[in-house]
Structure formats: C-alpha cells, structure tokens
PDB file of C-alpha atoms in Angstrom:
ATOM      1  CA  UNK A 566     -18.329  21.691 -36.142  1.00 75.00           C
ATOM      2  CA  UNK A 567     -21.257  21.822 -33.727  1.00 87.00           C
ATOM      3  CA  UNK A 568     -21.645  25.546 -33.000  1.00 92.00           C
ATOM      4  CA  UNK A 569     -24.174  24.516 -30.482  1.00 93.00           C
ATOM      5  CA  UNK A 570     -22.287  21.994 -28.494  1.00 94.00           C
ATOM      6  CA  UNK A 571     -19.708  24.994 -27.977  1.00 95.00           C
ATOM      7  CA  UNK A 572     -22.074  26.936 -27.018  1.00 95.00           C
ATOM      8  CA  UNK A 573     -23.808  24.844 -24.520  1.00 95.00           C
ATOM      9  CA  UNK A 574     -19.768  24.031 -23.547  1.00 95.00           C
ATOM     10  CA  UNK A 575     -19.383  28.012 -23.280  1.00 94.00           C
ATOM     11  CA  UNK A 576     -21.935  28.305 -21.239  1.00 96.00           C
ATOM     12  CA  UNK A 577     -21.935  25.584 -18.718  1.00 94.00           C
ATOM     13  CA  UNK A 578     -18.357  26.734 -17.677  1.00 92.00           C
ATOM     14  CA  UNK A 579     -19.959  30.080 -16.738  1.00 92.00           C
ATOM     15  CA  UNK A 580     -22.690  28.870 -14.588  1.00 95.00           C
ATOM     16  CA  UNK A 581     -19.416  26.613 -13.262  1.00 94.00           C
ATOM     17  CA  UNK A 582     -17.316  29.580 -12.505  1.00 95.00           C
ATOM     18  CA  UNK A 583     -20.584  31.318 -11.107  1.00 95.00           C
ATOM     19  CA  UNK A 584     -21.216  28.454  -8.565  1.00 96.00           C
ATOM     20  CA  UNK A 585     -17.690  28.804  -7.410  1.00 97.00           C
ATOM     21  CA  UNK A 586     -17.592  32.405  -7.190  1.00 98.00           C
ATOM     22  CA  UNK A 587     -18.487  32.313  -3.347  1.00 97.00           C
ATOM     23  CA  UNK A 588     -17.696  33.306   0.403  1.00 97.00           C
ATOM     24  CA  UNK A 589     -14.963  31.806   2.366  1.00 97.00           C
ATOM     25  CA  UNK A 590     -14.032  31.659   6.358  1.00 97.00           C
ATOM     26  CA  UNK A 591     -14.082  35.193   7.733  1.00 96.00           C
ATOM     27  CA  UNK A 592     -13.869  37.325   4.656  1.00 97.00           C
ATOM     28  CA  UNK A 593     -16.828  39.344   3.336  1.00 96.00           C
ATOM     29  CA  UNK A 594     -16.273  39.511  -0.357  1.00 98.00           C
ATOM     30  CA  UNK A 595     -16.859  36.337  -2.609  1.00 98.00           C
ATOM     31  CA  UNK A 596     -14.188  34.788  -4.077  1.00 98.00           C
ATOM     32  CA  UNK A 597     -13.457  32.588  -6.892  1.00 98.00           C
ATOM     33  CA  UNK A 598     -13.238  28.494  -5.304  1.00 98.00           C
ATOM     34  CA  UNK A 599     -11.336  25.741  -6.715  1.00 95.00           C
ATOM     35  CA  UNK A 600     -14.282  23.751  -6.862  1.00 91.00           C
ATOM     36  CA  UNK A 601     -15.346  20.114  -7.605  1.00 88.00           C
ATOM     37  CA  UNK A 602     -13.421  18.418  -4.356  1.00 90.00           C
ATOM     38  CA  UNK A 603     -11.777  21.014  -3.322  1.00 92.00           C
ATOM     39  CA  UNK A 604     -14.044  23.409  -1.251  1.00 92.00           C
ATOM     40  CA  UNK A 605     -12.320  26.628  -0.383  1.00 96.00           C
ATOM     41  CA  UNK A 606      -9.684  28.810  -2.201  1.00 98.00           C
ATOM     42  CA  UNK A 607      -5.609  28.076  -2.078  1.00 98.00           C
ATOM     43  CA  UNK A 608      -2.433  30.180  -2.332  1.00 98.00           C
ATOM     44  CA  UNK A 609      -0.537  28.339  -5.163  1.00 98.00           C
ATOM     45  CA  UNK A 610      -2.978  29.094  -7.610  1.00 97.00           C
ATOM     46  CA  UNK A 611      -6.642  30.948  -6.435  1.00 98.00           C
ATOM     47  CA  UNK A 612      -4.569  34.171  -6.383  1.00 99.00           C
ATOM     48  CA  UNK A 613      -3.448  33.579 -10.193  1.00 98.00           C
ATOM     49  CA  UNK A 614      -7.244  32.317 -11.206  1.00 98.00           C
ATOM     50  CA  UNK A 615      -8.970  35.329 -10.233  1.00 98.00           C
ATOM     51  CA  UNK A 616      -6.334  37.509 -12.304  1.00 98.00           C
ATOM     52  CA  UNK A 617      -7.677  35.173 -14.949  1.00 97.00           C
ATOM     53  CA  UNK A 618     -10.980  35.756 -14.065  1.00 97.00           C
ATOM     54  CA  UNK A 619     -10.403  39.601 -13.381  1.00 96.00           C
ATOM     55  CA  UNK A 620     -10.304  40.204 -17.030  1.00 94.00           C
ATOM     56  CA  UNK A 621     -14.322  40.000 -16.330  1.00 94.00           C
ATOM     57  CA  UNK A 622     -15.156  40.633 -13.037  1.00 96.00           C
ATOM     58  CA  UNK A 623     -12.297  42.622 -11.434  1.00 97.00           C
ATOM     59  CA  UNK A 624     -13.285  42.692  -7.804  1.00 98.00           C
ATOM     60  CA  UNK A 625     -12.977  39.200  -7.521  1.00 98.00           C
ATOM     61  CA  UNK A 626      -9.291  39.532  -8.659  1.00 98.00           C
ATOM     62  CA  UNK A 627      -9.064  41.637  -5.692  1.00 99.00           C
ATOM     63  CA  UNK A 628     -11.013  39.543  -3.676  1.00 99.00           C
ATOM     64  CA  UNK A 629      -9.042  36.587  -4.639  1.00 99.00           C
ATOM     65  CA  UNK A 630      -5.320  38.287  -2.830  1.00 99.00           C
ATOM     66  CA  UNK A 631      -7.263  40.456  -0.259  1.00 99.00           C
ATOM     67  CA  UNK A 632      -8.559  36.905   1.268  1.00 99.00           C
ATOM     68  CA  UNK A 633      -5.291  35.870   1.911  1.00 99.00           C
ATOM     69  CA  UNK A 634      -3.681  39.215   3.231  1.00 99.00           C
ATOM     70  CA  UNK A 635      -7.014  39.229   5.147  1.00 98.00           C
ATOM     71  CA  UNK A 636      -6.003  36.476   6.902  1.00 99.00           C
ATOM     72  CA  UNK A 637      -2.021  37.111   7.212  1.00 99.00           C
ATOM     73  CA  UNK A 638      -0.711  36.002  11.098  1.00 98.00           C
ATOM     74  CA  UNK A 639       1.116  38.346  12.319  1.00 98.00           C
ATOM     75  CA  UNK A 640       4.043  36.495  11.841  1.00 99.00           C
ATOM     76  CA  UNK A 641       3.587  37.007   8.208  1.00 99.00           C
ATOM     77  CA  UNK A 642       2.865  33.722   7.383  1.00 99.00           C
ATOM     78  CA  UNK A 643       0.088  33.150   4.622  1.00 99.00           C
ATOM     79  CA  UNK A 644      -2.741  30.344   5.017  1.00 99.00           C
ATOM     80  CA  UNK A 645      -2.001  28.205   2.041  1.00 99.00           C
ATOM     81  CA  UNK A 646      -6.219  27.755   1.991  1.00 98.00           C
ATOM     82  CA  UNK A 647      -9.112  28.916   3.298  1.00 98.00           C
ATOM     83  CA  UNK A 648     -11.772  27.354   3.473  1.00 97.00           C
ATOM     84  CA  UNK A 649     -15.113  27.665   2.892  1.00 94.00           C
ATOM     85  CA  UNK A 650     -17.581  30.314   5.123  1.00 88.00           C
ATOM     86  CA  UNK A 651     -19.111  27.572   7.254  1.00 84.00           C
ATOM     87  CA  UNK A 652     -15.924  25.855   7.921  1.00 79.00           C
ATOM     88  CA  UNK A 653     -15.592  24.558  11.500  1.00 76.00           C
ATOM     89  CA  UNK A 654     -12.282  22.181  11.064  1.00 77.00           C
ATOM     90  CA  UNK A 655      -9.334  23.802  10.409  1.00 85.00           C
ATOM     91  CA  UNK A 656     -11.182  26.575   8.143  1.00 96.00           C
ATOM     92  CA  UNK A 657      -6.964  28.337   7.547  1.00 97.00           C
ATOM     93  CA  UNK A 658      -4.011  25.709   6.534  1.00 97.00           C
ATOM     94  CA  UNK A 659      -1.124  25.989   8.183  1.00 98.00           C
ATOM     95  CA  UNK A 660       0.283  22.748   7.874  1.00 98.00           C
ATOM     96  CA  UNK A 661       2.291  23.846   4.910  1.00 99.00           C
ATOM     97  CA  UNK A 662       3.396  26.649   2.613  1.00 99.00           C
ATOM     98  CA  UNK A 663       1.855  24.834  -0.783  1.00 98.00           C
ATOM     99  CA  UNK A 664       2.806  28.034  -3.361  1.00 97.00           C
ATOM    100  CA  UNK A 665       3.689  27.938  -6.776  1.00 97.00           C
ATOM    101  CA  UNK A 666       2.828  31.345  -8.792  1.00 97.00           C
ATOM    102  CA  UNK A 667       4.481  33.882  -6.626  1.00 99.00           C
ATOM    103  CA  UNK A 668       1.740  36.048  -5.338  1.00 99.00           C
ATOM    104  CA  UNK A 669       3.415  39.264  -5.075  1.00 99.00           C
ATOM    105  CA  UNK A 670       3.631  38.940  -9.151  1.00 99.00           C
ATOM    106  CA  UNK A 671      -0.611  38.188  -9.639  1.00 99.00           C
ATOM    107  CA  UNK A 672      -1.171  41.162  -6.841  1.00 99.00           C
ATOM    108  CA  UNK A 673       1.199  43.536  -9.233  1.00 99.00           C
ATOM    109  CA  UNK A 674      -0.777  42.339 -12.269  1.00 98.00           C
ATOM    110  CA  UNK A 675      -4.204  43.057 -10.499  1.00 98.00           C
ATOM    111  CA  UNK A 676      -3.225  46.076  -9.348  1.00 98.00           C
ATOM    112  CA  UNK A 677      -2.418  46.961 -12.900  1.00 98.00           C
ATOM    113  CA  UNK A 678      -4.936  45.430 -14.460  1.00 96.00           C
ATOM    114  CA  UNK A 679      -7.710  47.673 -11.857  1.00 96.00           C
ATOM    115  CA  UNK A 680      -5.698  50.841 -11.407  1.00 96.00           C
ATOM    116  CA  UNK A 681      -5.837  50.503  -7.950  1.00 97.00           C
ATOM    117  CA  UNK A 682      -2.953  51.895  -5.841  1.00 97.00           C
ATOM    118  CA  UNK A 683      -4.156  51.388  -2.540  1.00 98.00           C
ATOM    119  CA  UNK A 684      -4.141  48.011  -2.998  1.00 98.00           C
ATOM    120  CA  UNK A 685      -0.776  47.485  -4.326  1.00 99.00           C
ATOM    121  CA  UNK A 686       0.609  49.839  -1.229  1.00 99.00           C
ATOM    122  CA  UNK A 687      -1.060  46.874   0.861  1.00 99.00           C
ATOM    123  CA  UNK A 688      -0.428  43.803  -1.177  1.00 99.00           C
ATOM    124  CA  UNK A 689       3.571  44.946  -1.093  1.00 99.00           C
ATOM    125  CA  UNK A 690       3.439  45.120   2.381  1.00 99.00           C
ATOM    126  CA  UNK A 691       1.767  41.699   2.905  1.00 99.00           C
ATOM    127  CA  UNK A 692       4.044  40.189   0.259  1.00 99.00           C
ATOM    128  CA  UNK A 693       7.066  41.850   2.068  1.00 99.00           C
ATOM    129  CA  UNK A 694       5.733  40.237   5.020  1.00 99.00           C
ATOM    130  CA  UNK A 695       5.734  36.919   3.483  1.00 99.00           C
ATOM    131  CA  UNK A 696       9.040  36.513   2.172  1.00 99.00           C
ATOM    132  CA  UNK A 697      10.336  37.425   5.661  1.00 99.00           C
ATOM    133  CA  UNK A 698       8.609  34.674   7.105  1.00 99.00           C
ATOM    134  CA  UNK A 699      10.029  32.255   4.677  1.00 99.00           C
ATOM    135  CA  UNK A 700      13.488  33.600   4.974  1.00 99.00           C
ATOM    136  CA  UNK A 701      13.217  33.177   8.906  1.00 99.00           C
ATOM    137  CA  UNK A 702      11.786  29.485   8.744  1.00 99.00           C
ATOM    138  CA  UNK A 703      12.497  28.379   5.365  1.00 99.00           C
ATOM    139  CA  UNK A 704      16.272  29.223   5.063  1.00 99.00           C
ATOM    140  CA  UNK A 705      17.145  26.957   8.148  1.00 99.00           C
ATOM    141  CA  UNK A 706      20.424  26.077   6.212  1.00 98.00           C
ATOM    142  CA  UNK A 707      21.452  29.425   5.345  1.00 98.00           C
ATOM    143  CA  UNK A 708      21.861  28.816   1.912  1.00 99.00           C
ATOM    144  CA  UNK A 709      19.376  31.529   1.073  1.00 99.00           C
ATOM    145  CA  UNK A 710      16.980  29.246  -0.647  1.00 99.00           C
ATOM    146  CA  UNK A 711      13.637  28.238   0.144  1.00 99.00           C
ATOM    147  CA  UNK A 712      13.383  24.560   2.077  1.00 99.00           C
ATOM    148  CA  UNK A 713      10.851  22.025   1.506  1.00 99.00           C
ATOM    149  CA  UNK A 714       9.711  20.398   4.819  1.00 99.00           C
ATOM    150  CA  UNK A 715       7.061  18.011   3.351  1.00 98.00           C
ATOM    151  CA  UNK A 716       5.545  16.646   0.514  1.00 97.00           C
ATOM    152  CA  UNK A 717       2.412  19.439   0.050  1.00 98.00           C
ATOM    153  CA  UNK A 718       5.149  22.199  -0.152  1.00 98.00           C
ATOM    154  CA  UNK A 719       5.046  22.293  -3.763  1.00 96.00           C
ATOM    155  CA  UNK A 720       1.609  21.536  -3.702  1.00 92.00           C
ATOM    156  CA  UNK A 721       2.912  17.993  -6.019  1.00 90.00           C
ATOM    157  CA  UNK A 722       0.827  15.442  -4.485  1.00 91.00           C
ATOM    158  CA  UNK A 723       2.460  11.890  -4.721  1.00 92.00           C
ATOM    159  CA  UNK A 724       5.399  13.362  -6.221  1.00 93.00           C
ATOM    160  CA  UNK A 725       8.676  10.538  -6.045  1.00 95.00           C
ATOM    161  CA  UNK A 726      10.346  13.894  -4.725  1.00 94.00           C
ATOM    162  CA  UNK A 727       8.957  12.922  -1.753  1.00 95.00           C
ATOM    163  CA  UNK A 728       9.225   9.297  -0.874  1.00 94.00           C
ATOM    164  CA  UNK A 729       8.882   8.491   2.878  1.00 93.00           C
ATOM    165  CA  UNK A 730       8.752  12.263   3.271  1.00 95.00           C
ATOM    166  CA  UNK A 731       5.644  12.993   5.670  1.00 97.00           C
ATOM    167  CA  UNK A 732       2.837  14.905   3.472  1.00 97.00           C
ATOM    168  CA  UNK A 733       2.597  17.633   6.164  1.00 98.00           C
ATOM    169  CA  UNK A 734       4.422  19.415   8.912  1.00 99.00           C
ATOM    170  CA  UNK A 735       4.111  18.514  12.463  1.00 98.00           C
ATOM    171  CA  UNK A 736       1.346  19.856  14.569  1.00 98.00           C
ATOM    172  CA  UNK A 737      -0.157  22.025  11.422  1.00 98.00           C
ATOM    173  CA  UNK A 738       2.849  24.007  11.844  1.00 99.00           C
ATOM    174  CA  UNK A 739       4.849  25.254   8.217  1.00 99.00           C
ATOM    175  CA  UNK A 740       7.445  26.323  10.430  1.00 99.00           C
ATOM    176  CA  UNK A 741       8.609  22.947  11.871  1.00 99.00           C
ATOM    177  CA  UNK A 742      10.530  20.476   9.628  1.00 99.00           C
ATOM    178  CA  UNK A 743       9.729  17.030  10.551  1.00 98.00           C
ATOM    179  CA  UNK A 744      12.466  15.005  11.811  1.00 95.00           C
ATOM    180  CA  UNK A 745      12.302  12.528   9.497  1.00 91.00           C
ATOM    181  CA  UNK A 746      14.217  11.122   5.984  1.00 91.00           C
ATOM    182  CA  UNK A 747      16.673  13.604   5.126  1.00 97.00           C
ATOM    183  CA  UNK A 748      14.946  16.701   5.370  1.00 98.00           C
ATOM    184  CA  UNK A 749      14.913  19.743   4.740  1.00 99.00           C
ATOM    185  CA  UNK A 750      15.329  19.946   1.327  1.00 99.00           C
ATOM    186  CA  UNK A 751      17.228  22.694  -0.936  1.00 99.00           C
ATOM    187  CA  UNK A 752      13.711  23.144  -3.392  1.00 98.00           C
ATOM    188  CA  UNK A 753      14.548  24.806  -6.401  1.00 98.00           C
ATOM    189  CA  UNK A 754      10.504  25.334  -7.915  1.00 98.00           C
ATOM    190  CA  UNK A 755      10.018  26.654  -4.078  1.00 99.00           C
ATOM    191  CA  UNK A 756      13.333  28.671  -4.266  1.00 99.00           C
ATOM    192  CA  UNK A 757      11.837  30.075  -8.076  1.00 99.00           C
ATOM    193  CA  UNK A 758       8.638  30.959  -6.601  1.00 99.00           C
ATOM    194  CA  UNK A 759      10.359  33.370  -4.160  1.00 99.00           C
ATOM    195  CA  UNK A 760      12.369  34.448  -6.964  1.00 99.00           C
ATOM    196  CA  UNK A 761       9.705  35.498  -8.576  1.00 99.00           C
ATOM    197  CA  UNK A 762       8.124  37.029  -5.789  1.00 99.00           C
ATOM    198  CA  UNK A 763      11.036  39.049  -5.254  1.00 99.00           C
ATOM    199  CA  UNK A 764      11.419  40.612  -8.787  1.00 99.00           C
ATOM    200  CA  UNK A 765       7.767  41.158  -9.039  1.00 99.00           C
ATOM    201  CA  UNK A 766       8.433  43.474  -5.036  1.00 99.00           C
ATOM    202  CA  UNK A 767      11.120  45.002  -7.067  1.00 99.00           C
ATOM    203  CA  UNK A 768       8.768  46.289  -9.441  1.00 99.00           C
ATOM    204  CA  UNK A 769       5.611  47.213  -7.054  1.00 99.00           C
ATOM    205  CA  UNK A 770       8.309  49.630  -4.715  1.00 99.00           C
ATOM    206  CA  UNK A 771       9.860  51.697  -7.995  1.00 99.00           C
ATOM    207  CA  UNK A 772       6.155  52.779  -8.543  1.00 98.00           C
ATOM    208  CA  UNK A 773       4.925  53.113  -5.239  1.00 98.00           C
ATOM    209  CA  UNK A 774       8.359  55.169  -5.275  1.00 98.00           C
ATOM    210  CA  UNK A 775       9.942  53.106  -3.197  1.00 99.00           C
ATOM    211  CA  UNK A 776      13.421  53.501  -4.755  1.00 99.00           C
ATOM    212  CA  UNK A 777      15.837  52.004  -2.085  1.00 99.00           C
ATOM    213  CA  UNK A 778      13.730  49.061  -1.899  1.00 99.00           C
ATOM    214  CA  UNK A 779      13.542  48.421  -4.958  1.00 99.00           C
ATOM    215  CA  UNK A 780      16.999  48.056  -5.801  1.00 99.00           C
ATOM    216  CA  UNK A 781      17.126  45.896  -2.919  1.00 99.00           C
ATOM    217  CA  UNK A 782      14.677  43.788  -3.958  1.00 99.00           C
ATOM    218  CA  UNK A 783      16.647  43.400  -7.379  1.00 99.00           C
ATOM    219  CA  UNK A 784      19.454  42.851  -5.653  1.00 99.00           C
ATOM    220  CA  UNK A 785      17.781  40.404  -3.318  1.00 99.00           C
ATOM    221  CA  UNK A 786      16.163  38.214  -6.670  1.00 99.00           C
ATOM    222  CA  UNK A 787      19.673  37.956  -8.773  1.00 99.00           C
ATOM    223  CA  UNK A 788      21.752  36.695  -5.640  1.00 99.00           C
ATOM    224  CA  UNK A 789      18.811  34.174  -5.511  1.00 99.00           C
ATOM    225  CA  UNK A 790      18.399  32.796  -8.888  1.00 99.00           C
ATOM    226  CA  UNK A 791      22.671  32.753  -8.910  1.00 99.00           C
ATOM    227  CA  UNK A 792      22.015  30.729  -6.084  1.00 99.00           C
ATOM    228  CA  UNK A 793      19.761  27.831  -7.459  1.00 99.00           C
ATOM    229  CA  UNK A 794      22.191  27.354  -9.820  1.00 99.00           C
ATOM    230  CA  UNK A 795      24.522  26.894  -7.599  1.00 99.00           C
ATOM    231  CA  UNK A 796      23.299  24.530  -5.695  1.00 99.00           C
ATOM    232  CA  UNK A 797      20.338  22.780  -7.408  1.00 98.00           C
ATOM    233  CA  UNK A 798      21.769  22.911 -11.182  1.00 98.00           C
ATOM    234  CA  UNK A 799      23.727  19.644 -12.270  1.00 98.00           C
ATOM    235  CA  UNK A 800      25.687  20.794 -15.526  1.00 96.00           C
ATOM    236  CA  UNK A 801      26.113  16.880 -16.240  1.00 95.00           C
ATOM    237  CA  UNK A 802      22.677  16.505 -17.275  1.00 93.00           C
ATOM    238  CA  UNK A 803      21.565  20.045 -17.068  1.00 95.00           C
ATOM    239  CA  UNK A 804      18.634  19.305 -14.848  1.00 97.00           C
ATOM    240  CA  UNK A 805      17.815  21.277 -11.672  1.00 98.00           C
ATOM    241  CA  UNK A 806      17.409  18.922  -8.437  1.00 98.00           C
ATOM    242  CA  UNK A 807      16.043  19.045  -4.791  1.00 98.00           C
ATOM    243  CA  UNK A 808      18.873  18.924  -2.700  1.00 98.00           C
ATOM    244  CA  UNK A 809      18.601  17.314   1.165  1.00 98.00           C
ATOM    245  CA  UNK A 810      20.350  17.441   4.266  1.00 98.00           C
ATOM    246  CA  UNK A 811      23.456  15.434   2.921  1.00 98.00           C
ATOM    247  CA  UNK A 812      24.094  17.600  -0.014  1.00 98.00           C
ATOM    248  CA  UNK A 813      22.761  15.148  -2.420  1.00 98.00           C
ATOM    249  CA  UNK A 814      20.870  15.793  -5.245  1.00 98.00           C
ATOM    250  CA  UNK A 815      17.285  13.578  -5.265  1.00 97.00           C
ATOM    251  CA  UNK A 816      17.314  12.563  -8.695  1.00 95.00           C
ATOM    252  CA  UNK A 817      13.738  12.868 -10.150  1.00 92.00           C
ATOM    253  CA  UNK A 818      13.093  14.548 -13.240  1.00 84.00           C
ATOM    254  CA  UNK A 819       9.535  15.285 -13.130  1.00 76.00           C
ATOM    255  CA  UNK A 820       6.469  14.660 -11.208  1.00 68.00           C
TER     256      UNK A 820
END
C-alpha cells in the first residue's frame, strides 16, 4: 500500500472541499458548492453535504440550510439552487422542486449535531412552510402525494421515467404542470421525500415543545407512507411505480 499516494489523495480532497467552500447569490456566509460543473449549491443534496461536512466545520452545516431558508418566497417555496455570488442569470431556480433528502431531517440533525435551538425554531418554520407549498401545488390530484411535473423533479436526469416529459416547468415556474404527455405524475421517491420531511417536523416540534404539532405531524407522515402504498405499490412484482394522469403505473424499475 502506498501510504503516500493516500495521503496526497487525503489531502487533495481537502484543498477540493476548501475551493468549494464559498459565497453564493445574496447570502453572506460561505457555503459548501457542488463543484466541478456545477457552480452554486442545490436543495436535493447541498443541505445533506454540509451535515457531512459539519462534523468539521459546523457553521457551514448551518450555512448550508440557512442559504436556502434565506432565500424562502414568501409563498414558501424553496429555490432548488442558488447560484453562485456573481450570478446575473437566473442566480435562484425555480423551474422545479429537484429534492431528494428531505431537508427538514439534515436541519434536525444540524441542529443536533451544533446545539443550536434557535436555529431549529427557524428551520421548522421554513420546513413547515415548505411542505405547505407542496401540498397546495403538488397535490393537484388530491391524492395527498407529491406530483412530479417534469423530468428535474427528482433531480434523475435522463431518467426513462420521463420520456417526452419536458425537463422543466413552464415559465421557471414549479408550480405549473406542463400540459404535456400524461402529466402529473403520482411520484413515490418525491412522495418519500415529504415523508420524510414530515416525520423528521414531528420530531423538531416535541422538543421545541410543540406537542399538538407534533402528533400532527405523525399523524400527517403515516397517512402518507399508507398512501404510497396504495397507490404506487404493485404487489405483483412488489415494485413501487410513478403513477400518471390515467392511473397507470410507468413501468421503469430504475434509473
């Protein structure tokens, strides 16, 4: 074994994640970036890499949900990037909802992990704000689950989910389902997400003491995951499916 080529291995991905530990579009603190092509920081999964990273540097766990509840509309819809802090075009995505580690469960863990209650009194209430919004535009067929409007939902890109499904929602807009194939889709990784999200709320509002909501959040997750079964679980070949507007399963195993 060359102890020296795992060092010089060990310590070029430092001076990596140091490069990419930087400032973003309107947000003070540096954050850990994706890096390589992709310049900025995204919801499915910089949220979950600073937690990662938190282990070492802590604030830029923080930093890493702060930039996103930074930048919360009002509507409670979360940018699915930012971008980086000299971005001129389009510096917050809104085109799409691209999440795939439920962020209300890596805000509980940093919050945990830095003994900080403040900031799990405000990462609840931005992550409360969130599921709202996708209940009120994601839920269009009252099924309860979350709906996938376009291909960079999942954040899957050139997934056979998604044949002659457009990649993004019309007019940069996550709220408007493009009228085209047979969309929207019952999602079942999208509908796990919120799941997720959900039990993780349940948790942050029994300590913040929160009792009431917490049950309902509890409540809230089980009628949810009951629900993916029901309607994206085929017991034939116990696989769980996207579902679209015609009630059929689209039959793709993986991506």
């Amino acid at each position: 074994m060359d102890i020296q080529l795992i060092k010089n291995k060990y310590e070029a991905a430092l001076s990596g994640l140091a490069r990419n530990t930087t400032r973003v579009y309107g947000y003070e603190n540096p954050v850990l970036t994706e890096g390589g092509i992709y310049p900025g920081v995204w919801l499915e999964s910089g949220p979950l890499e600073g937690l990662i990273y938190g282990r070492f540097f802590p604030v830029v766990a923080k930093a890493n949900h702060e930039v996103f509840f930074h930048h919360q509309r009002e509507d409670g819809y979360l940018p699915y990037r930012v971008s980086l802090e000299n971005s001129r075009d389009f510096p917050l995505g809104s085109s799409q909802i691209q999440m795939v580690v439920p962020i209300a469960k890596t805000a509980l863990e940093t919050a945990e992990q830095i003994g900080d209650e403040a900031f799990l009194e405000f990462a609840y209430q931005a992550c409360v704000r969130w599921d709202r919004w996708l209940d009120r535009h994601r839920n269009t067929r009252g099924t309860g689950l979350c709906e996938a409007f376009c291909e960079y939902d999942t954040g899957h890109d050139n997934s056979p989910r998604f044949a002659g499904v457009p990649k993004k929602c019309p007019n940069d807009d996550a709220s408007i389902c493009p009228q085209e194939g047979k969309l929207p889709y019952l999602a079942p990784d999208l509908s796990a997400t919120v799941y997720g999200g959900r039990v993780a709320l349940s948790k942050m509002a029994a300590h913040l003491g929160k009792q009431a909501e917490a049950e309902m959040w509890k409540e809230s997750s089980e009628t949810l995951r009951q629900r993916i079964i029901q309607y994206c679980y085929d017991p034939e070949d116990a696989c769980f499916y996207d579902v679209d507007a015609d009630n059929n399963f689209i039959r793709i195993r993986g991506d």
